[in-house]
mmCIF file of C-alpha atoms and ligand atoms in Angstrom:
data_model
loop_
_atom_site.group_PDB
_atom_site.id
_atom_site.type_symbol
_atom_site.label_atom_id
_atom_site.label_comp_id
_atom_site.label_asym_id
_atom_site.label_seq_id
_atom_site.Cartn_x
_atom_site.Cartn_y
_atom_site.Cartn_z
ATOM 1 C CA MET A 1 146.134 196.335 -113.357
ATOM 2 C CA ALA A 2 148.602 198.298 -111.201
ATOM 3 C CA THR A 3 152.153 198.695 -112.495
ATOM 4 C CA LEU A 4 154.962 200.313 -110.532
ATOM 5 C CA THR A 5 157.395 202.370 -112.591
ATOM 6 C CA ILE A 6 160.957 202.651 -111.337
ATOM 7 C CA PRO A 7 163.124 205.512 -112.578
ATOM 8 C CA ASN A 8 166.259 204.455 -114.448
ATOM 9 C CA SER A 9 168.375 206.797 -112.329
ATOM 10 C CA GLN A 10 167.411 204.912 -109.158
ATOM 11 C CA MET A 11 168.091 201.562 -110.788
ATOM 12 C CA ALA A 12 171.568 202.641 -111.777
ATOM 13 C CA GLN A 13 172.382 203.228 -108.113
ATOM 14 C CA GLN A 14 171.821 199.561 -107.241
ATOM 15 C CA GLU A 15 175.073 198.032 -106.149
ATOM 16 C CA SER A 16 176.121 194.846 -107.824
ATOM 17 C CA SER A 17 175.993 191.827 -105.523
ATOM 18 C CA SER A 18 175.502 188.113 -106.030
ATOM 19 C CA ARG A 19 172.734 187.951 -103.411
ATOM 20 C CA LEU A 20 169.215 189.281 -103.570
ATOM 21 C CA ILE A 21 168.323 190.891 -100.251
ATOM 22 C CA ASP A 22 165.157 192.890 -99.662
ATOM 23 C CA LYS A 23 164.923 195.990 -97.502
ATOM 24 C CA HIS A 24 163.721 193.848 -94.576
ATOM 25 C CA GLY A 25 166.940 191.817 -94.684
ATOM 26 C CA ARG A 26 165.431 188.658 -96.169
ATOM 27 C CA ALA A 27 167.570 186.722 -98.669
ATOM 28 C CA ILE A 28 165.528 185.846 -101.758
ATOM 29 C CA THR A 29 166.594 182.426 -102.996
ATOM 30 C CA ASP A 30 163.379 180.884 -104.316
ATOM 31 C CA LEU A 31 161.870 181.827 -107.700
ATOM 32 C CA ARG A 32 158.425 180.667 -108.854
ATOM 33 C CA VAL A 33 157.954 180.859 -112.607
ATOM 34 C CA SER A 34 154.485 180.655 -114.101
ATOM 35 C CA VAL A 35 154.632 179.352 -117.668
ATOM 36 C CA THR A 36 150.938 179.805 -118.449
ATOM 37 C CA ASP A 37 147.804 181.027 -116.709
ATOM 38 C CA ARG A 38 145.659 178.512 -118.593
ATOM 39 C CA CYS A 39 144.308 175.623 -116.550
ATOM 40 C CA ASN A 40 142.351 172.460 -117.294
ATOM 41 C CA TYR A 41 140.704 172.499 -113.833
ATOM 42 C CA LYS A 42 138.254 174.970 -112.395
ATOM 43 C CA CYS A 43 138.881 174.482 -108.693
ATOM 44 C CA VAL A 44 136.198 176.296 -106.757
ATOM 45 C CA TYR A 45 138.723 178.086 -104.506
ATOM 46 C CA CYS A 46 140.846 179.286 -107.438
ATOM 47 C CA ARG A 47 139.225 179.905 -110.813
ATOM 48 C CA THR A 48 135.851 180.881 -112.175
ATOM 49 C CA GLY A 49 134.309 178.467 -114.657
ATOM 50 C CA ASN A 50 135.712 180.514 -117.577
ATOM 51 C CA ASP A 51 138.310 178.990 -119.897
ATOM 52 C CA GLY A 52 141.299 180.487 -121.621
ATOM 53 C CA ALA A 53 144.398 182.479 -120.826
ATOM 54 C CA GLN A 54 144.127 186.059 -119.678
ATOM 55 C CA TYR A 55 147.824 186.888 -119.897
ATOM 56 C CA ALA A 56 150.525 186.192 -122.482
ATOM 57 C CA GLU A 57 153.008 183.300 -122.355
ATOM 58 C CA LEU A 58 156.666 184.022 -123.101
ATOM 59 C CA PRO A 59 158.790 181.938 -125.459
ATOM 60 C CA VAL A 60 160.991 179.396 -123.675
ATOM 61 C CA ALA A 61 164.149 181.339 -124.596
ATOM 62 C CA ASP A 62 162.877 184.400 -122.732
ATOM 63 C CA TYR A 63 162.019 182.491 -119.523
ATOM 64 C CA LEU A 64 165.449 180.962 -119.786
ATOM 65 C CA ARG A 65 167.209 184.304 -120.082
ATOM 66 C CA ILE A 66 165.254 185.700 -117.127
ATOM 67 C CA VAL A 67 165.885 182.673 -114.902
ATOM 68 C CA ARG A 68 169.586 182.676 -115.796
ATOM 69 C CA ILE A 69 169.851 186.281 -114.642
ATOM 70 C CA PHE A 70 167.935 185.492 -111.420
ATOM 71 C CA VAL A 71 170.250 182.542 -110.760
ATOM 72 C CA ASP A 72 173.310 184.751 -111.253
ATOM 73 C CA LEU A 73 171.768 186.947 -108.543
ATOM 74 C CA GLY A 74 171.565 184.111 -106.012
ATOM 75 C CA ILE A 75 168.374 182.152 -106.748
ATOM 76 C CA GLU A 76 168.873 178.513 -105.722
ATOM 77 C CA LYS A 77 165.407 177.001 -106.168
ATOM 78 C CA VAL A 78 163.174 177.351 -109.199
ATOM 79 C CA ARG A 79 159.607 176.092 -109.150
ATOM 80 C CA LEU A 80 157.671 175.930 -112.423
ATOM 81 C CA THR A 81 153.983 176.563 -111.995
ATOM 82 C CA GLY A 82 150.935 178.198 -113.542
ATOM 83 C CA GLY A 83 147.997 177.993 -114.361
ATOM 84 C CA GLU A 84 148.676 174.383 -115.211
ATOM 85 C CA PRO A 85 152.309 174.108 -116.340
ATOM 86 C CA LEU A 86 151.830 170.724 -118.049
ATOM 87 C CA LEU A 87 149.652 172.483 -120.625
ATOM 88 C CA ARG A 88 152.844 174.057 -122.050
ATOM 89 C CA LYS A 89 154.072 171.631 -124.721
ATOM 90 C CA SER A 90 157.577 173.040 -124.477
ATOM 91 C CA LEU A 91 157.904 172.326 -120.740
ATOM 92 C CA PRO A 92 160.437 169.442 -121.070
ATOM 93 C CA GLU A 93 162.580 171.691 -123.291
ATOM 94 C CA LEU A 94 162.483 174.455 -120.673
ATOM 95 C CA VAL A 95 163.342 171.985 -117.894
ATOM 96 C CA ARG A 96 166.227 170.562 -119.937
ATOM 97 C CA GLU A 97 167.789 174.004 -120.347
ATOM 98 C CA LEU A 98 167.138 175.097 -116.749
ATOM 99 C CA ALA A 99 168.731 171.899 -115.450
ATOM 100 C CA LYS A 100 172.025 173.038 -117.003
ATOM 101 C CA LEU A 101 172.171 176.162 -114.785
ATOM 102 C CA ARG A 102 174.345 176.217 -111.682
ATOM 103 C CA THR A 103 173.836 178.291 -108.541
ATOM 104 C CA ALA A 104 175.968 181.417 -108.176
ATOM 105 C CA VAL A 105 177.272 180.649 -104.685
ATOM 106 C CA ASP A 106 178.485 177.037 -104.867
ATOM 107 C CA HIS A 107 177.879 176.079 -108.524
ATOM 108 C CA ALA A 108 175.500 173.305 -107.461
ATOM 109 C CA PRO A 109 172.646 172.232 -109.765
ATOM 110 C CA LEU A 110 169.437 174.186 -109.233
ATOM 111 C CA ASP A 111 166.711 172.660 -107.125
ATOM 112 C CA LEU A 112 164.206 172.432 -109.973
ATOM 113 C CA ALA A 113 160.636 171.616 -108.944
ATOM 114 C CA LEU A 114 157.189 171.635 -110.518
ATOM 115 C CA THR A 115 153.719 172.255 -109.098
ATOM 116 C CA THR A 116 150.962 170.601 -111.094
ATOM 117 C CA ASN A 117 147.391 169.441 -110.730
ATOM 118 C CA GLY A 118 148.698 166.067 -111.952
ATOM 119 C CA HIS A 119 146.025 165.552 -114.619
ATOM 120 C CA LEU A 120 148.609 165.052 -117.397
ATOM 121 C CA LEU A 121 151.453 163.877 -115.191
ATOM 122 C CA ALA A 122 151.231 160.122 -115.842
ATOM 123 C CA GLY A 123 152.427 160.664 -119.404
ATOM 124 C CA MET A 124 154.874 163.466 -118.604
ATOM 125 C CA ALA A 125 156.679 162.212 -115.484
ATOM 126 C CA GLN A 126 159.367 160.240 -117.321
ATOM 127 C CA PRO A 127 160.167 162.927 -119.957
ATOM 128 C CA LEU A 128 160.385 165.535 -117.192
ATOM 129 C CA LYS A 129 162.644 163.346 -115.079
ATOM 130 C CA ASP A 130 164.831 162.679 -118.121
ATOM 131 C CA ALA A 131 164.966 166.418 -118.797
ATOM 132 C CA GLY A 132 166.395 167.027 -115.309
ATOM 133 C CA LEU A 133 163.419 167.903 -113.075
ATOM 134 C CA SER A 134 164.231 167.293 -109.393
ATOM 135 C CA ARG A 135 160.762 166.761 -107.874
ATOM 136 C CA VAL A 136 157.043 167.489 -108.119
ATOM 137 C CA THR A 137 154.281 168.766 -105.901
ATOM 138 C CA VAL A 138 150.809 167.654 -106.910
ATOM 139 C CA SER A 139 147.703 169.561 -105.865
ATOM 140 C CA MET A 140 144.902 167.246 -104.840
ATOM 141 C CA ASP A 141 142.060 168.367 -102.635
ATOM 142 C CA ALA A 142 140.212 165.117 -101.907
ATOM 143 C CA VAL A 143 140.825 161.380 -101.907
ATOM 144 C CA ASP A 144 137.147 160.736 -102.534
ATOM 145 C CA PRO A 145 136.644 160.847 -106.333
ATOM 146 C CA ASP A 146 133.212 162.517 -106.083
ATOM 147 C CA ILE A 147 134.390 165.253 -103.736
ATOM 148 C CA PHE A 148 137.435 165.699 -105.960
ATOM 149 C CA ALA A 149 135.242 166.216 -109.031
ATOM 150 C CA ARG A 150 133.029 168.638 -107.109
ATOM 151 C CA ILE A 151 136.067 170.772 -106.264
ATOM 152 C CA THR A 152 137.865 170.603 -109.642
ATOM 153 C CA ARG A 153 134.606 170.768 -111.603
ATOM 154 C CA VAL A 154 136.088 168.153 -113.979
ATOM 155 C CA PRO A 155 134.366 164.751 -113.818
ATOM 156 C CA GLY A 156 136.583 161.659 -113.738
ATOM 157 C CA SER A 157 139.681 163.638 -112.805
ATOM 158 C CA PHE A 158 140.715 161.821 -109.599
ATOM 159 C CA HIS A 159 142.099 158.646 -111.150
ATOM 160 C CA LYS A 160 144.219 160.607 -113.625
ATOM 161 C CA VAL A 161 145.830 162.517 -110.759
ATOM 162 C CA LEU A 162 146.397 159.352 -108.748
ATOM 163 C CA ALA A 163 148.094 157.773 -111.771
ATOM 164 C CA GLY A 164 150.206 160.925 -112.099
ATOM 165 C CA ILE A 165 151.338 160.761 -108.458
ATOM 166 C CA ARG A 166 152.267 157.110 -108.791
ATOM 167 C CA ALA A 167 154.147 157.713 -112.053
ATOM 168 C CA ALA A 168 156.107 160.565 -110.435
ATOM 169 C CA GLN A 169 157.158 158.295 -107.584
ATOM 170 C CA ARG A 170 158.032 155.466 -109.935
ATOM 171 C CA VAL A 171 160.389 157.584 -112.063
ATOM 172 C CA GLY A 172 162.083 159.169 -109.025
ATOM 173 C CA LEU A 173 160.495 162.624 -108.886
ATOM 174 C CA GLY A 174 160.062 162.285 -105.163
ATOM 175 C CA PRO A 175 159.528 162.744 -102.399
ATOM 176 C CA VAL A 176 156.176 163.647 -103.937
ATOM 177 C CA LYS A 177 154.326 166.282 -101.974
ATOM 178 C CA VAL A 178 150.539 166.425 -102.236
ATOM 179 C CA ASN A 179 149.009 169.814 -101.458
ATOM 180 C CA CYS A 180 145.404 169.975 -100.288
ATOM 181 C CA VAL A 181 143.669 173.331 -99.876
ATOM 182 C CA LEU A 182 141.090 172.973 -97.118
ATOM 183 C CA LEU A 183 137.795 174.726 -97.679
ATOM 184 C CA ARG A 184 134.916 174.622 -95.205
ATOM 185 C CA GLY A 185 131.923 172.756 -96.597
ATOM 186 C CA PHE A 186 133.963 170.974 -99.282
ATOM 187 C CA ASN A 187 136.724 168.782 -97.880
ATOM 188 C CA GLU A 188 137.244 169.032 -94.107
ATOM 189 C CA ASP A 189 136.029 165.426 -93.884
ATOM 190 C CA GLN A 190 138.994 164.424 -96.098
ATOM 191 C CA ILE A 191 141.629 165.159 -93.453
ATOM 192 C CA VAL A 192 141.699 161.654 -91.952
ATOM 193 C CA PRO A 193 141.413 159.895 -95.350
ATOM 194 C CA PHE A 194 144.386 162.011 -96.462
ATOM 195 C CA ALA A 195 146.375 160.870 -93.419
ATOM 196 C CA LYS A 196 145.782 157.268 -94.500
ATOM 197 C CA PHE A 197 146.629 158.202 -98.093
ATOM 198 C CA ALA A 198 149.970 159.689 -97.000
ATOM 199 C CA ARG A 199 150.865 156.469 -95.211
ATOM 200 C CA ASP A 200 149.603 154.089 -97.909
ATOM 201 C CA GLU A 201 151.117 155.925 -100.889
ATOM 202 C CA GLY A 202 154.326 157.145 -99.221
ATOM 203 C CA VAL A 203 153.686 160.796 -100.111
ATOM 204 C CA ILE A 204 153.948 163.928 -97.949
ATOM 205 C CA VAL A 205 150.467 165.410 -97.626
ATOM 206 C CA ARG A 206 150.284 169.110 -96.817
ATOM 207 C CA PHE A 207 147.100 170.888 -95.788
ATOM 208 C CA ILE A 208 147.013 174.522 -96.887
ATOM 209 C CA GLU A 209 144.772 177.265 -95.578
ATOM 210 C CA PHE A 210 142.489 178.818 -98.137
ATOM 211 C CA MET A 211 143.712 182.352 -98.976
ATOM 212 C CA PRO A 212 141.747 185.236 -100.512
ATOM 213 C CA LEU A 213 143.352 184.754 -103.939
ATOM 214 C CA GLU A 214 140.419 183.269 -105.822
ATOM 215 C CA GLU A 215 138.638 184.692 -108.850
ATOM 216 C CA ASP A 216 135.193 184.157 -107.335
ATOM 217 C CA ARG A 217 134.491 186.003 -104.091
ATOM 218 C CA LEU A 218 134.211 182.982 -101.821
ATOM 219 C CA TRP A 219 136.720 183.776 -99.091
ATOM 220 C CA THR A 220 135.584 184.772 -95.626
ATOM 221 C CA PRO A 221 137.372 183.914 -92.365
ATOM 222 C CA ALA A 222 134.697 181.239 -91.835
ATOM 223 C CA THR A 223 135.780 179.339 -94.965
ATOM 224 C CA VAL A 224 139.264 178.725 -93.476
ATOM 225 C CA ILE A 225 139.659 175.506 -91.455
ATOM 226 C CA PRO A 226 141.644 176.466 -88.325
ATOM 227 C CA VAL A 227 144.900 174.612 -87.618
ATOM 228 C CA PRO A 228 143.698 173.258 -84.212
ATOM 229 C CA GLU A 229 140.761 171.618 -85.981
ATOM 230 C CA VAL A 230 143.106 169.953 -88.497
ATOM 231 C CA LEU A 231 145.292 168.658 -85.667
ATOM 232 C CA GLU A 232 142.295 167.401 -83.703
ATOM 233 C CA ARG A 233 140.910 165.548 -86.688
ATOM 234 C CA LEU A 234 144.315 163.942 -87.356
ATOM 235 C CA HIS A 235 144.488 162.940 -83.702
ATOM 236 C CA THR A 236 141.196 161.044 -83.956
ATOM 237 C CA PHE A 237 142.996 158.770 -86.412
ATOM 238 C CA ARG A 238 146.293 158.303 -84.505
ATOM 239 C CA PRO A 239 148.372 160.408 -82.071
ATOM 240 C CA ILE A 240 150.489 162.887 -84.014
ATOM 241 C CA VAL A 241 154.118 163.802 -83.286
ATOM 242 C CA PRO A 242 155.764 167.090 -84.396
ATOM 243 C CA LEU A 243 158.833 166.896 -86.630
ATOM 244 C CA GLN A 244 161.645 169.481 -86.775
ATOM 245 C CA ALA A 245 161.630 172.061 -89.544
ATOM 246 C CA ASN A 246 164.069 171.311 -92.375
ATOM 247 C CA MET A 247 165.009 174.990 -92.687
ATOM 248 C CA LEU A 248 164.069 178.428 -91.371
ATOM 249 C CA SER A 249 162.073 179.482 -94.448
ATOM 250 C CA GLU A 250 160.022 176.266 -94.426
ATOM 251 C CA THR A 251 156.327 177.082 -94.714
ATOM 252 C CA ALA A 252 154.963 173.802 -93.336
ATOM 253 C CA GLN A 253 154.723 172.657 -89.715
ATOM 254 C CA ARG A 254 155.621 168.981 -90.046
ATOM 255 C CA TYR A 255 154.081 166.023 -88.230
ATOM 256 C CA THR A 256 154.234 162.270 -88.275
ATOM 257 C CA PHE A 257 152.238 159.693 -86.320
ATOM 258 C CA ASP A 258 153.170 157.798 -83.162
ATOM 259 C CA ASP A 259 154.461 154.869 -85.208
ATOM 260 C CA GLY A 260 156.635 157.139 -87.384
ATOM 261 C CA ILE A 261 154.776 156.231 -90.574
ATOM 262 C CA GLY A 262 153.614 159.039 -92.855
ATOM 263 C CA GLU A 263 154.360 162.761 -93.003
ATOM 264 C CA ILE A 264 151.793 165.542 -92.813
ATOM 265 C CA GLY A 265 152.481 169.254 -93.220
ATOM 266 C CA ILE A 266 150.270 172.146 -92.232
ATOM 267 C CA ILE A 267 150.750 175.409 -94.100
ATOM 268 C CA ALA A 268 148.897 178.253 -92.408
ATOM 269 C CA PRO A 269 149.637 181.476 -94.297
ATOM 270 C CA VAL A 270 146.460 183.094 -92.965
ATOM 271 C CA SER A 271 146.380 182.239 -89.250
ATOM 272 C CA GLN A 272 150.131 181.777 -88.702
ATOM 273 C CA ALA A 273 151.763 183.922 -91.379
ATOM 274 C CA PHE A 274 155.424 183.175 -92.151
ATOM 275 C CA CYS A 275 156.187 186.377 -94.086
ATOM 276 C CA GLY A 276 159.154 187.179 -91.813
ATOM 277 C CA HIS A 277 161.071 184.258 -93.328
ATOM 278 C CA CYS A 278 159.752 184.591 -96.884
ATOM 279 C CA SER A 279 162.452 183.792 -99.440
ATOM 280 C CA ARG A 280 160.178 183.826 -102.503
ATOM 281 C CA ILE A 281 159.733 185.970 -105.570
ATOM 282 C CA ARG A 282 157.450 185.235 -108.510
ATOM 283 C CA LEU A 283 157.519 185.698 -112.264
ATOM 284 C CA THR A 284 154.152 185.680 -114.029
ATOM 285 C CA SER A 285 153.633 183.954 -117.385
ATOM 286 C CA ASP A 286 153.785 187.357 -119.110
ATOM 287 C CA GLY A 287 157.081 188.317 -117.501
ATOM 288 C CA LYS A 288 156.024 190.521 -114.574
ATOM 289 C CA ILE A 289 157.719 190.221 -111.183
ATOM 290 C CA ARG A 290 155.404 189.804 -108.180
ATOM 291 C CA THR A 291 157.095 190.541 -104.869
ATOM 292 C CA CYS A 292 154.239 189.049 -102.775
ATOM 293 C CA LEU A 293 151.128 187.001 -103.568
ATOM 294 C CA PHE A 294 149.107 189.850 -102.085
ATOM 295 C CA SER A 295 150.912 192.657 -103.885
ATOM 296 C CA GLN A 296 148.998 195.401 -105.675
ATOM 297 C CA PHE A 297 151.783 195.752 -108.261
ATOM 298 C CA ASP A 298 153.147 194.039 -111.352
ATOM 299 C CA HIS A 299 156.781 194.941 -112.035
ATOM 300 C CA ASP A 300 157.236 194.838 -115.772
ATOM 301 C CA LEU A 301 160.485 192.966 -116.347
ATOM 302 C CA TYR A 302 159.590 191.653 -119.786
ATOM 303 C CA GLY A 303 158.624 195.108 -121.051
ATOM 304 C CA ARG A 304 162.180 196.219 -120.317
ATOM 305 C CA MET A 305 163.621 193.187 -122.114
ATOM 306 C CA ARG A 306 161.491 193.904 -125.153
ATOM 307 C CA ARG A 307 162.750 197.467 -125.205
ATOM 308 C CA GLY A 308 166.286 196.075 -125.452
ATOM 309 C CA ALA A 309 167.526 196.055 -121.845
ATOM 310 C CA THR A 310 170.910 194.384 -121.447
ATOM 311 C CA ASP A 311 171.424 191.549 -118.923
ATOM 312 C CA GLU A 312 173.015 194.087 -116.545
ATOM 313 C CA GLU A 313 169.981 196.378 -116.813
ATOM 314 C CA VAL A 314 167.606 193.456 -116.264
ATOM 315 C CA ALA A 315 169.630 192.413 -113.205
ATOM 316 C CA ALA A 316 169.560 195.965 -111.828
ATOM 317 C CA PHE A 317 165.786 196.069 -112.266
ATOM 318 C CA ILE A 318 165.414 192.726 -110.462
ATOM 319 C CA ARG A 319 167.587 193.917 -107.570
ATOM 320 C CA PHE A 320 165.655 197.151 -107.249
ATOM 321 C CA THR A 321 162.293 195.357 -107.401
ATOM 322 C CA VAL A 322 163.248 192.699 -104.856
ATOM 323 C CA GLU A 323 164.266 195.430 -102.451
ATOM 324 C CA GLN A 324 160.686 196.737 -102.521
ATOM 325 C CA LYS A 325 159.227 193.397 -101.342
ATOM 326 C CA GLU A 326 156.358 193.907 -98.907
ATOM 327 C CA ALA A 327 157.059 193.164 -95.235
ATOM 328 C CA ARG A 328 153.969 190.983 -94.902
ATOM 329 C CA HIS A 329 150.413 190.422 -96.069
ATOM 330 C CA HIS A 330 147.421 191.993 -94.324
ATOM 331 C CA ILE A 331 144.792 189.254 -94.662
ATOM 332 C CA GLY A 332 141.995 189.683 -92.148
ATOM 333 C CA GLU A 333 143.010 193.250 -91.182
ATOM 334 C CA PRO A 334 140.731 196.244 -91.715
ATOM 335 C CA GLY A 335 141.335 197.738 -95.165
ATOM 336 C CA PHE A 336 142.783 194.504 -96.626
ATOM 337 C CA LEU A 337 142.750 194.755 -100.408
ATOM 338 C CA LYS A 338 142.606 191.662 -102.577
ATOM 339 C CA PRO A 339 145.724 191.442 -104.762
ATOM 340 C CA SER A 340 145.651 192.846 -108.267
ATOM 341 C CA ARG A 341 145.848 189.282 -109.709
ATOM 342 C CA SER A 342 144.298 186.045 -108.513
ATOM 343 C CA MET A 343 146.449 182.968 -107.785
ATOM 344 C CA VAL A 344 145.963 181.320 -111.182
ATOM 345 C CA HIS A 345 147.267 184.457 -112.935
ATOM 346 C CA ILE A 346 150.248 184.843 -110.580
ATOM 347 C CA GLY A 347 151.551 181.298 -110.205
ATOM 348 C CA GLY A 348 151.301 179.492 -106.882
HETATM 349 N N1 LIG B 1 147.882 174.052 -111.633
HETATM 350 C C1 LIG B 1 148.947 173.780 -110.702
HETATM 351 C C2 LIG B 1 148.409 173.088 -109.473
HETATM 352 O O1 LIG B 1 147.204 172.829 -109.412
HETATM 353 O O2 LIG B 1 149.197 172.799 -108.586
HETATM 354 C C3 LIG B 1 149.788 174.985 -110.315
HETATM 355 C C4 LIG B 1 149.105 176.272 -110.079
HETATM 356 S S1 LIG B 1 148.033 176.337 -108.687
HETATM 357 C C5 LIG B 1 147.492 178.004 -108.778
HETATM 358 C C6 LIG B 1 149.212 176.298 -107.366
HETATM 359 C C7 LIG B 1 148.681 175.990 -106.002
HETATM 360 O O3 LIG B 1 147.898 177.076 -105.537
HETATM 361 C C8 LIG B 1 147.813 174.768 -105.914
HETATM 362 O O4 LIG B 1 148.312 173.922 -104.903
HETATM 363 C C9 LIG B 1 146.469 175.319 -105.516
HETATM 364 O O5 LIG B 1 145.759 174.418 -104.744
HETATM 365 C C10 LIG B 1 146.867 176.555 -104.748
HETATM 366 N N2 LIG B 1 145.812 177.562 -104.636
HETATM 367 C C11 LIG B 1 145.078 178.104 -105.623
HETATM 368 N N3 LIG B 1 144.210 179.007 -105.131
HETATM 369 C C12 LIG B 1 144.403 179.032 -103.787
HETATM 370 C C13 LIG B 1 143.815 179.771 -102.713
HETATM 371 N N4 LIG B 1 142.833 180.646 -102.931
HETATM 372 N N5 LIG B 1 144.271 179.546 -101.473
HETATM 373 C C14 LIG B 1 145.261 178.635 -101.241
HETATM 374 N N6 LIG B 1 145.859 177.932 -102.208
HETATM 375 C C15 LIG B 1 145.432 178.124 -103.463
#
């Protein structure tokens, strides 16, 4: 695994500022925190069939210290992810403490979100809401239970996820977003059923292009369903109407239908990359900073904490690391290298 070492002398030169800005001028306001790289699903586009964690999990107090320092540096949104974050028993405790943090700029509560496969969500939605979670995104790649089981490689999983989505809506963890990774040969015929699902269930369904971040070597350009095909398929159901972006860094192109019912998003990181507006930074379950999903480097934040770094030294390391954020990914270009970790070990 590649690790970039940054000399202390260079770190000391970092000026103190309450905003994280990279060398390309992008403000970094969105932190994704992976709390485990274990998962109870084996989605074909993500994991191999092997079980178990590959990387360590930090104690809640250490995630909390790290996030607090990030928030002091200008982070406004925190998304908890994994692996499958609901496998961490201490998740409600972490959420409860994170919900007490206030943003550095206007002292507003953090936007605190969770990405989950939804398998355990029915029983966890209320405790997470009570702990202070703002909203959830549920990953669900088919509305046909058999296709769903073929993708997750866990029989009987669909109805648990559906119950999880409904519980999240019931307790007020909405608007619930449902993310569907499209993969040629598996679920392109689910696009129209998902449109109906979005309208019937009142959720925002977002189709995501398959990226070369999987453990198995499945990805080729031919496995990606092109955006025009997604739009055409939606159009066979009802005429679609574009919606305005909510903000500049929004990753999804938003659509509704001619009657205004239902919202669909299309996230096309491969064919229509949005790196120029990227506001994200990631922390792995074992406390490494990842500046891009496709990075070749882990930046060892936790190692520094374990060696006794003060909050100021941790903050200086974060600032220095953020500055190094890659301009963009190079998927599909000659010489493209797969990242040094797959999605499940980074945190999506
Ligand atoms: N277990 C949680 C879940 O299923 O949402 C959180 C972690 S999962 C790695 C986060 C997101 O990454 C999911 O929406 C998943 O579908 C997506 N994902 C995983 N591998 C991907 C890939 N190769 N390309 C695109 N999205 C991927």
